[in-house]
XYZ file of C-alpha atoms in Angstrom:
686
model
C 3.384 17.850 -10.496
C 6.349 15.931 -11.464
C 10.440 16.026 -13.081
C 11.520 13.513 -15.040
C 15.286 12.868 -15.996
C 16.222 10.944 -19.497
C 20.385 10.278 -18.400
C 21.725 8.702 -22.183
C 24.858 7.417 -22.268
C 27.737 9.984 -23.806
C 30.334 7.963 -22.779
C 30.924 4.303 -23.457
C 31.876 2.965 -18.827
C 35.832 3.201 -18.470
C 37.588 -0.067 -20.053
C 38.668 -0.981 -17.220
C 35.666 -0.544 -15.169
C 34.786 -4.849 -15.628
C 37.806 -5.468 -14.271
C 37.073 -3.274 -11.024
C 33.958 -4.820 -10.915
C 35.728 -8.058 -10.715
C 36.400 -6.889 -7.548
C 33.699 -7.754 -5.647
C 32.823 -11.114 -4.205
C 29.234 -9.702 -5.583
C 29.713 -11.435 -8.558
C 26.169 -9.531 -9.388
C 28.229 -6.641 -10.596
C 29.853 -8.383 -13.809
C 26.798 -8.819 -15.207
C 25.340 -5.150 -14.424
C 29.004 -4.142 -16.462
C 27.470 -6.342 -19.068
C 24.164 -5.337 -19.363
C 25.961 -1.675 -19.800
C 27.097 -2.030 -23.084
C 22.951 -2.741 -24.095
C 21.604 -0.171 -22.806
C 20.959 3.782 -24.469
C 19.624 5.817 -22.140
C 17.694 5.793 -18.968
C 14.322 8.378 -17.791
C 13.226 9.399 -14.510
C 9.896 10.991 -13.425
C 10.423 12.769 -9.805
C 7.280 14.042 -8.975
C 7.869 16.477 -6.048
C 4.588 18.180 -5.546
C 1.667 17.510 -2.377
C 1.920 17.564 0.490
C 3.137 14.827 2.968
C 1.709 11.548 2.309
C -1.340 12.346 0.572
C -0.509 13.687 -3.132
C -0.732 11.371 -6.084
C 0.921 8.095 -7.599
C 2.007 10.154 -10.063
C 3.415 13.209 -7.802
C 4.104 11.603 -4.816
C 7.337 8.887 -6.819
C 9.785 7.849 -9.822
C 8.691 6.600 -12.617
C 12.319 5.158 -14.249
C 12.332 4.212 -18.309
C 14.990 2.923 -19.695
C 15.389 1.956 -23.365
C 17.238 -0.630 -24.236
C 17.742 -2.921 -28.476
C 14.742 0.131 -28.974
C 12.277 -1.011 -26.840
C 10.783 0.195 -23.404
C 11.329 -1.089 -19.199
C 10.714 -0.061 -16.462
C 13.068 0.370 -13.719
C 12.629 -0.689 -11.334
C 14.773 0.868 -8.095
C 17.078 -1.459 -4.896
C 14.140 -1.707 -3.212
C 11.982 -3.889 -6.491
C 9.756 -1.105 -7.308
C 8.363 0.332 -9.654
C 8.318 3.618 -8.221
C 9.741 5.729 -4.533
C 8.131 8.814 -2.989
C 9.401 12.364 -3.413
C 10.133 13.403 0.277
C 12.462 14.327 1.535
C 13.509 14.853 5.195
C 17.064 15.828 7.827
C 18.388 13.652 10.671
C 20.825 13.987 13.554
C 22.802 11.725 11.917
C 22.233 11.637 7.781
C 19.861 12.647 4.984
C 17.162 10.181 3.566
C 15.258 10.360 0.325
C 12.523 9.188 -0.903
C 10.707 6.012 1.218
C 12.756 6.073 4.433
C 11.288 9.380 4.590
C 7.942 9.054 3.955
C 7.774 6.501 6.386
C 9.766 8.359 9.564
C 6.942 11.507 9.083
C 5.762 11.139 11.338
C 8.354 11.524 14.334
C 10.751 13.519 12.358
C 8.007 15.455 10.183
C 9.008 19.171 11.661
C 12.391 17.820 9.073
C 10.150 15.853 6.682
C 10.071 17.708 3.447
C 7.654 17.704 0.949
C 5.669 19.922 -1.956
C 9.028 21.739 -2.642
C 7.893 21.890 -6.078
C 5.655 24.435 -5.155
C 8.563 26.517 -3.432
C 10.679 25.959 -7.335
C 10.697 29.069 -9.140
C 8.274 31.128 -6.202
C 8.179 33.980 -3.586
C 7.343 33.883 -0.033
C 4.574 35.970 -0.471
C 3.330 34.733 -3.658
C -0.321 33.929 -2.312
C -0.238 30.674 -3.439
C 2.559 30.077 -1.478
C 1.322 31.846 1.382
C -1.457 29.517 1.109
C 0.429 25.808 1.606
C 1.924 27.461 4.191
C 0.026 27.173 6.009
C -0.266 23.009 5.154
C 3.472 22.304 5.840
C 4.967 21.241 9.147
C 8.204 21.724 7.990
C 9.171 25.789 8.775
C 9.190 27.990 5.271
C 10.471 31.785 5.978
C 11.519 35.315 3.131
C 15.373 34.683 2.654
C 16.689 37.412 -0.467
C 14.623 38.537 -2.586
C 11.963 37.570 -1.472
C 13.092 33.727 -1.839
C 10.843 31.079 0.286
C 13.989 29.491 2.507
C 13.007 25.798 3.482
C 14.845 25.677 7.957
C 14.714 22.736 9.234
C 17.159 21.020 12.119
C 20.679 18.426 10.671
C 22.868 16.709 13.556
C 21.540 19.332 15.837
C 22.043 22.661 13.253
C 19.647 24.522 11.928
C 20.210 25.467 7.473
C 18.167 27.076 5.602
C 18.095 25.311 2.159
C 15.840 26.782 -0.608
C 13.549 25.353 -2.404
C 16.622 24.660 -5.999
C 18.631 22.332 -3.372
C 15.830 20.183 -1.885
C 15.485 19.088 -6.216
C 19.766 18.776 -6.277
C 19.635 16.558 -3.650
C 16.495 14.568 -5.259
C 17.883 14.273 -8.351
C 21.464 13.545 -7.655
C 19.399 10.504 -6.067
C 18.210 9.971 -9.449
C 20.876 10.304 -11.638
C 22.875 7.225 -8.078
C 19.587 4.569 -8.561
C 20.911 5.052 -12.482
C 24.321 5.481 -12.084
C 23.457 1.988 -9.331
C 21.212 0.230 -13.215
C 23.916 1.130 -15.678
C 26.774 0.331 -13.210
C 28.838 3.770 -14.656
C 27.745 7.319 -13.662
C 25.628 9.720 -15.011
C 25.760 13.081 -16.171
C 23.159 14.144 -19.479
C 19.996 14.235 -18.595
C 16.606 15.181 -20.587
C 14.423 17.581 -17.663
C 11.073 17.772 -17.482
C 8.532 20.180 -15.732
C 4.831 21.310 -15.539
C 3.560 22.990 -18.939
C 3.050 26.369 -17.391
C 5.902 27.418 -15.141
C 6.561 30.094 -16.105
C 10.095 31.163 -16.388
C 11.340 32.203 -13.133
C 10.316 28.294 -12.061
C 12.147 27.073 -15.189
C 15.537 28.107 -14.517
C 15.251 27.308 -10.513
C 14.691 23.869 -12.301
C 17.641 24.519 -14.697
C 19.546 26.110 -11.144
C 18.874 22.683 -9.417
C 20.756 20.751 -12.349
C 23.649 22.445 -12.340
C 23.262 22.136 -8.368
C 23.438 18.387 -8.468
C 26.079 17.914 -11.334
C 24.013 17.492 -14.207
C 23.857 18.521 -17.162
C 20.251 18.936 -18.333
C 20.340 18.545 -22.294
C 17.159 19.216 -22.423
C 13.946 20.906 -20.779
C 11.245 19.129 -22.245
C 7.191 20.509 -21.179
C 5.491 16.989 -19.750
C 2.260 16.973 -21.884
C 4.949 16.930 -24.562
C 6.346 14.504 -23.434
C 3.465 12.179 -23.159
C 2.503 13.644 -27.025
C 6.222 11.848 -27.747
C 5.670 8.605 -26.052
C 2.157 8.301 -27.253
C 2.502 9.474 -31.059
C 5.264 6.860 -31.584
C 3.969 4.176 -33.507
C 0.283 6.362 -33.858
C -0.932 6.791 -37.414
C -0.738 9.264 -39.382
C -2.326 12.989 -39.481
C -3.829 12.492 -35.729
C -4.556 15.194 -33.120
C -4.496 14.010 -29.390
C -4.769 16.361 -26.449
C -3.102 15.159 -22.632
C -4.642 15.502 -19.346
C -1.982 15.502 -17.277
C -3.364 15.721 -14.166
C -0.856 15.104 -11.292
C -0.385 15.816 -7.771
C -0.044 19.838 -7.223
C -0.023 20.409 -10.810
C -3.196 20.682 -14.218
C -1.879 20.903 -17.657
C -3.751 20.101 -21.043
C -2.418 20.058 -24.342
C -3.585 19.867 -27.727
C -0.841 18.618 -30.456
C -0.423 16.980 -33.758
C 0.986 13.565 -34.923
C 2.217 13.016 -38.179
C 4.707 10.094 -38.574
C 6.450 11.081 -35.378
C 6.531 13.978 -36.096
C 4.968 16.260 -33.229
C 3.866 19.619 -33.367
C 3.163 21.599 -29.826
C -0.541 23.234 -30.983
C -2.154 24.822 -27.885
C -0.231 24.091 -23.294
C -2.299 25.468 -20.359
C -2.687 24.577 -17.110
C -2.622 25.403 -13.524
C 0.431 24.746 -11.657
C -1.419 24.898 -8.128
C -4.108 22.515 -9.262
C -4.317 18.562 -8.464
C -4.778 15.595 -6.239
C -2.773 17.622 -3.084
C -5.732 20.408 -3.842
C -7.900 17.131 -3.696
C -6.950 15.954 0.066
C -6.666 19.362 1.671
C -9.858 20.327 1.126
C -11.099 16.262 2.553
C -8.359 17.326 5.580
C -9.993 20.101 5.803
C -14.273 18.797 6.233
C -12.273 15.516 8.677
C -11.037 19.086 10.491
C -14.114 19.655 11.269
C -15.567 16.242 11.465
C -13.305 16.541 14.575
C -14.717 19.151 16.296
C -18.242 17.862 15.972
C -17.584 14.734 17.915
C -14.932 16.290 20.523
C -16.247 19.291 21.868
C -15.194 22.158 19.575
C -11.998 20.096 19.383
C -9.507 20.980 16.905
C -6.536 19.879 15.445
C -5.877 22.209 12.361
C -2.203 23.896 14.487
C -0.973 20.712 15.540
C 0.833 19.163 12.617
C 1.437 16.059 14.046
C -2.410 14.823 14.092
C -2.802 16.918 11.020
C 0.415 14.710 9.081
C -1.521 11.838 10.069
C -4.893 13.036 9.476
C -2.861 13.580 5.519
C -2.047 10.278 5.300
C -5.507 8.191 6.277
C -7.301 10.889 3.745
C -4.540 9.939 0.371
C -5.277 7.016 1.667
C -9.077 7.239 1.146
C -8.382 9.106 -1.703
C -6.528 6.134 -3.487
C -9.195 3.478 -1.854
C -12.133 6.027 -3.532
C -11.006 5.277 -7.233
C -11.730 1.476 -6.146
C -14.725 1.728 -3.610
C -18.492 4.046 -3.274
C -16.731 4.699 0.478
C -13.344 4.170 2.489
C -13.025 3.720 6.083
C -10.650 5.508 7.672
C -9.298 5.013 11.745
C -7.139 6.682 13.070
C -5.300 6.213 16.901
C -4.822 9.087 18.774
C -4.857 11.917 16.416
C -5.203 13.886 19.598
C -4.896 13.787 23.441
C -4.595 10.366 22.638
C -8.551 10.946 21.144
C -9.002 8.525 18.273
C -10.698 8.921 15.117
C -13.253 7.316 12.928
C -14.661 8.378 9.592
C -16.226 6.697 6.257
C -16.435 8.532 3.202
C -18.271 8.024 0.103
C -17.114 8.515 -2.728
C -19.953 11.060 -3.708
C -19.000 12.690 0.204
C -14.912 13.173 -2.329
C -16.435 14.297 -5.418
C -18.913 17.478 -3.554
C -15.979 17.771 -1.980
C -13.638 18.709 -5.164
C -16.338 19.220 -7.599
C -15.061 22.906 -8.065
C -12.171 22.256 -8.613
C -12.651 19.304 -11.319
C -15.200 21.702 -13.263
C -11.552 24.202 -13.019
C -10.200 21.385 -15.346
C -12.676 21.114 -17.776
C -12.662 24.861 -18.204
C -8.869 24.744 -19.018
C -9.642 22.371 -21.524
C -12.452 24.339 -23.299
C -9.726 26.967 -22.999
C -7.334 25.896 -24.735
C -9.046 24.827 -27.584
C -10.618 27.810 -27.476
C -7.384 29.405 -27.562
C -6.744 27.602 -31.628
C -10.335 28.261 -31.925
C -10.374 24.157 -32.555
C -13.489 22.167 -31.934
C -14.497 19.631 -29.522
C -14.714 17.209 -32.163
C -11.367 17.824 -33.896
C -10.333 16.295 -31.330
C -9.219 12.290 -31.852
C -8.348 10.900 -29.038
C -7.612 12.304 -26.257
C -5.758 11.167 -23.408
C -4.904 9.994 -18.527
C -1.675 11.613 -17.980
C -0.811 11.585 -14.270
C -2.445 9.644 -10.366
C -5.529 11.802 -10.363
C -7.057 10.629 -14.251
C -7.651 8.031 -12.027
C -10.590 9.437 -9.881
C -13.583 8.485 -11.768
C -15.574 11.270 -11.802
C -12.548 13.681 -13.902
C -12.647 11.119 -16.182
C -16.612 10.593 -16.031
C -16.601 14.509 -16.992
C -14.152 14.578 -19.254
C -15.588 11.474 -21.773
C -18.940 14.330 -20.803
C -17.592 17.701 -22.157
C -16.381 15.101 -25.326
C -19.250 14.142 -26.642
C -18.973 10.546 -24.527
C -15.415 9.489 -26.409
C -13.777 6.625 -25.616
C -10.778 8.114 -22.881
C -6.629 6.576 -24.377
C -4.942 4.717 -21.402
C -3.238 2.088 -22.594
C -0.380 4.295 -21.535
C 0.001 3.828 -17.550
C -0.723 7.560 -16.803
C 1.880 7.262 -14.090
C 4.601 7.066 -16.576
C 3.596 8.065 -19.722
C 6.211 11.155 -19.081
C 9.529 9.074 -18.031
C 8.502 6.872 -21.812
C 8.527 10.104 -23.510
C 11.409 12.139 -22.000
C 13.852 7.917 -22.247
C 12.221 8.833 -26.223
C 13.473 12.339 -26.343
C 17.094 11.600 -24.773
C 17.854 8.941 -27.255
C 16.578 11.222 -29.987
C 18.563 12.962 -28.558
C 22.078 11.199 -28.023
C 21.502 9.622 -31.372
C 20.392 6.743 -30.202
C 18.835 5.430 -33.737
C 15.205 5.681 -31.965
C 12.893 6.846 -35.104
C 12.687 9.857 -36.682
C 11.187 12.421 -34.380
C 10.302 15.635 -34.382
C 9.463 18.312 -31.542
C 7.902 21.559 -32.316
C 6.429 22.579 -28.448
C 5.248 26.371 -27.850
C 5.418 28.497 -25.160
C 2.506 28.561 -22.290
C 2.535 32.047 -21.079
C 2.805 35.002 -23.410
C 6.406 36.498 -23.491
C 5.540 40.977 -23.278
C 6.868 44.599 -22.373
C 5.848 47.430 -20.128
C 4.305 50.285 -23.058
C 3.206 53.959 -21.315
C 0.240 53.381 -19.029
C 1.252 50.809 -16.921
C -0.188 48.117 -20.346
C 1.463 45.257 -21.378
C 2.758 44.695 -24.859
C 2.544 41.582 -25.532
C 6.112 39.969 -28.003
C 5.311 36.626 -28.142
C 2.166 36.325 -27.989
C 1.291 32.478 -25.434
C 1.316 29.371 -28.111
C 3.942 30.813 -29.858
C 5.819 27.125 -31.833
C 9.680 27.579 -29.596
C 12.312 27.932 -30.896
C 11.269 31.737 -31.975
C 12.104 35.125 -31.732
C 10.462 38.395 -32.347
C 10.835 41.874 -33.286
C 9.327 45.561 -32.592
C 10.126 49.144 -32.842
C 9.865 51.423 -29.734
C 10.167 55.000 -29.589
C 10.593 57.217 -26.468
C 7.299 58.930 -25.153
C 8.972 61.842 -22.950
C 10.444 65.077 -24.910
C 14.575 64.883 -25.221
C 15.474 61.503 -22.874
C 17.829 60.011 -21.775
C 17.126 56.330 -22.177
C 15.273 54.000 -22.457
C 13.644 51.752 -19.572
C 12.649 48.347 -21.089
C 10.261 45.908 -18.362
C 10.328 41.872 -19.392
C 6.878 40.688 -18.052
C 5.384 37.647 -18.819
C 1.136 36.617 -18.550
C -1.639 36.845 -20.150
C -3.618 40.238 -18.166
C -3.401 43.605 -20.340
C -1.841 45.888 -16.835
C 1.703 44.698 -16.345
C 1.844 45.255 -11.645
C -1.138 42.058 -13.034
C 1.860 40.173 -14.815
C 5.283 38.542 -13.919
C 8.553 41.069 -13.887
C 11.325 39.317 -15.228
C 13.809 40.939 -15.468
C 13.860 44.837 -16.003
C 17.518 46.515 -17.723
C 18.369 50.001 -19.832
C 18.971 50.963 -22.275
C 21.577 54.372 -22.389
C 23.192 57.251 -23.884
C 20.395 58.063 -26.528
C 20.318 61.145 -28.632
C 18.244 63.771 -26.899
C 14.995 64.555 -29.687
C 11.389 65.552 -29.123
C 9.086 62.409 -28.094
C 8.281 60.076 -31.005
C 12.061 60.925 -32.586
C 14.118 58.388 -30.912
C 13.725 54.839 -32.002
C 15.465 51.541 -30.263
C 14.371 47.234 -31.939
C 12.920 44.946 -29.402
C 13.470 42.268 -29.921
C 12.881 38.779 -27.994
C 14.194 35.402 -28.765
C 12.966 32.064 -26.840
C 15.929 28.641 -27.508
C 14.440 25.525 -27.405
C 14.489 24.769 -23.590
C 12.291 27.660 -23.956
C 14.794 30.124 -22.370
C 14.449 33.673 -22.845
C 16.738 35.921 -24.157
C 16.872 39.433 -24.286
C 17.996 42.998 -27.231
C 17.694 46.064 -27.257
C 19.384 48.122 -30.388
C 19.197 52.010 -30.856
C 18.411 52.628 -33.995
C 20.308 56.077 -34.543
C 23.356 55.176 -33.007
C 23.624 51.402 -32.799
C 23.940 50.942 -29.170
C 22.788 47.777 -27.750
C 22.308 46.226 -24.438
C 20.762 42.489 -24.306
C 20.261 40.584 -20.829
C 19.360 36.967 -20.969
C 16.782 36.128 -18.267
C 18.709 32.762 -16.475
C 20.359 36.109 -14.634
C 17.543 36.960 -13.371
C 18.531 38.978 -9.957
C 16.683 37.073 -7.796
C 17.983 34.094 -9.430
C 20.721 32.099 -7.345
C 24.040 34.083 -8.828
C 27.360 31.213 -9.067
C 28.620 31.766 -6.350
C 26.132 30.500 -4.283
C 25.235 27.812 -6.925
C 29.479 26.418 -6.355
C 29.207 26.695 -2.679
C 25.478 24.160 -3.172
C 27.949 21.482 -5.036
C 30.154 22.200 -2.257
C 27.339 21.453 0.957
C 26.230 18.274 -2.013
C 29.433 16.591 -1.661
C 29.325 16.583 1.771
C 26.001 15.552 2.360
C 26.814 12.429 0.255
C 29.374 12.134 2.214
C 27.848 12.841 5.930
C 25.177 9.995 4.489
C 27.252 7.258 2.564
C 29.376 7.380 6.550
C 26.123 6.996 8.473
C 25.359 3.946 5.843
C 28.403 2.295 6.504
C 28.515 3.099 10.357
C 24.741 1.069 9.979
C 25.532 -1.979 7.763
C 28.706 -2.779 10.171
C 26.406 -2.980 12.981
C 24.354 -4.960 11.460
C 27.350 -7.083 10.694
C 27.959 -7.227 13.371
C 24.755 -8.322 15.083
C 24.649 -11.217 12.258
C 28.010 -12.515 14.569
C 26.777 -12.527 18.293
C 23.612 -13.601 17.769
C 25.549 -16.825 15.526
C 28.492 -17.490 17.480
C 25.496 -17.465 20.849
C 23.854 -18.845 19.504
C 26.654 -21.905 18.246
C 28.400 -21.139 21.254
C 25.364 -22.786 23.509
C 24.828 -25.936 20.945
C 28.065 -27.055 20.039
C 28.787 -30.095 22.617
C 32.634 -30.264 22.234
C 33.553 -26.884 23.314
C 34.165 -25.809 27.177
C 32.697 -24.350 29.582
C 35.485 -22.169 30.255
C 35.166 -21.066 26.863
C 31.604 -20.537 26.364
C 31.477 -17.862 29.609
C 34.946 -16.575 27.892
C 33.483 -16.163 24.937
C 29.832 -15.492 26.691
C 31.528 -12.604 28.456
C 32.158 -11.293 25.847
C 29.399 -10.593 23.721
C 27.293 -9.716 26.433
C 29.256 -6.006 27.150
C 28.951 -5.465 23.300
C 25.057 -6.812 23.325
C 24.515 -4.240 25.771
C 26.048 -1.638 23.462
C 23.820 -2.239 20.984
C 21.247 -2.106 22.978
C 21.538 0.693 25.003
C 20.701 2.267 20.841
C 24.403 3.395 20.172
C 24.521 6.782 18.141
C 25.601 7.308 15.168
C 25.849 10.742 14.880
C 29.194 10.907 16.489
C 31.473 8.713 13.621
C 34.018 9.246 14.471
C 33.598 7.873 18.248
C 31.382 4.819 16.778
C 34.376 4.043 14.644
C 36.025 4.024 16.933
C 34.003 1.452 20.430
C 33.434 -0.317 17.460
C 36.721 -1.614 16.862
C 37.079 -1.616 20.289
C 34.615 -4.524 20.939
C 35.313 -6.328 17.905
C 39.284 -6.514 18.931
C 38.498 -8.379 22.044
C 36.204 -10.093 20.988
C 38.490 -11.535 17.926
C 41.546 -11.927 20.590
C 38.926 -14.244 22.876
C 37.194 -15.992 20.401
C 41.830 -16.773 18.764
C 42.861 -18.296 21.927
C 38.721 -20.351 22.291
C 39.495 -21.361 18.736
C 43.532 -22.391 20.167
C 42.807 -24.527 22.434
C 38.776 -25.731 22.139
C 38.142 -29.080 19.768
C 35.423 -27.545 18.335
C 36.590 -25.810 14.341
C 32.850 -23.505 14.527
C 35.432 -20.573 16.619
C 38.060 -21.070 12.947
C 35.019 -19.785 11.002
C 34.416 -16.416 13.688
C 37.438 -16.309 13.550
C 37.368 -15.293 9.741
C 33.852 -13.998 10.212
C 35.375 -11.123 12.876
C 39.573 -10.066 10.941
C 37.105 -8.659 7.935
C 34.613 -7.016 10.447
C 37.983 -5.769 11.942
C 38.276 -3.896 8.302
C 34.686 -3.608 7.741
C 35.087 0.290 7.100
C 37.862 0.157 4.754
C 35.761 -2.837 2.084
C 33.072 -1.294 2.789
C 34.958 2.213 1.355
C 36.737 0.385 -0.797
C 33.187 -0.535 -2.433
C 32.206 2.643 -2.235
C 35.051 4.162 -4.531
C 35.271 1.407 -7.640
C 31.450 1.831 -7.983
C 31.646 6.111 -7.958
C 34.809 6.459 -10.351
């Protein structure tokens, strides 16, 4: 479930950066500039999976790790949190990403998007997507090539976003947080993804990075990143199992760690299993309880009621990790009916036992893949928020005959930690030599006569790798070879994922079995697949990289989305400026009003004149001034400030009080607030 961004500073900040910061009134910015000279690597774990308000902590939030002076540190966001929610909201005036979007979701549930990682790289018609769509309050439709498109209202207009674009918004947000922390722009990133992501999902994630205008240096499997975090200072020659259960995906990785050399032996998992599913089972159970208590009233089709219930279930789930029971209290959930229920840990475990057992079965499967006995595993490492569930821990411990589980690294932050190490390694940050050998989680191959799947690269093959195989014609006088590129583990190609089809034409006409071609599958360090075929007789050749899949976004679509991102970001910045200006004016009014009333040196007529200007501004602000039309807001703002400024100037020139000189200066600043805010933003962006 998480997506990790590890940013490595490849280029030093501009030489004039410090002088630019000096121009700002906030002298703390100079400290930030000095600090960036010592900072080398930042990693951020981005988790998009889980429904609104009921995702595991690791799947709903960002984790940020900074490597400074050879040590790892956790970065906080602007609100001093170590994490923030992965929710995206479109409104009448601007977008919200993170905590703000999550907290207003009940009021704007149709335009609040989450669980994007359960859509990225998938088809709308996939069974898992169809199941999830029923749980979500926002709309998802089928687009070109059966791509899922998320439908929202933004500034009064209907917008359709592919999952890659929503993901890019979150990546951009994290890059902005990193920039604010480091004091210079972020460009190079390491992205981690669930190990069980297939080729389409990996490529779609790469597209999201491109749309966010980021250079994705490497794609890393999440359990592998956790293995790096765990194995960095680990004793030599140990075999570890990474159990990564988060909000929306589940991965198992077995790795051999030896003095900084990390070799992944096997990976398996389920890209559609996690805390979200535990929550949904509880939601379904409580919907039935509500029916029983309220004359068969069904709230399953009420998005707002369902969202309230999902929020409550997510909180209850976290409580049940530390308490034997949790109380659920929801006011006015349906037709002014309140709902209360006390759910026990035992009931929660009963509702989800089949999923817990599935997790343990996957552990056994991963061991079988490499014919390893569980006694060979020296350490079992927990990663992901859902590993905090006591039943999951006890079942895993029982499977390994009572072995103590390793929780030395915060399970919510292990992936970000490992990603930062990998980014440091890539940026030559003098991190201890760490050699990483990852594997491909699913078999890759082609179709042969009879619709059978012929794997060229078996799953758990160490990457990078290249495999070749010779095929012959299946029919007499065949003039071309058809190559279907599939990914999966089923014997019939129809049950696996078709990544791409291509055709080698112009082969010599000959009886069946005479003409031959060499098919080559090559996977690079990022898990990106290139397929080539060569006619052995005349040397004709074709080559395709799976990132050219027609179902992926094309270059024009990506270019348009990059431009859209710039426009949306500008809208957000303008809205922020308007809100800050509005708040500043409110503060001035409150202070001015108080001083006017309390200052005995001000003449009654002067007080009356000031009050006559304050009242209409207060009415304007109290009427819930709309920020939708930024131009109109700024015009009205300037008019109000100008009138108040003139009144204060007149009173100041005739009054014996010294208070108004200060307000005259404050209003002078307020009248140019947009210019000041814009200059600050431009300086920080340069």
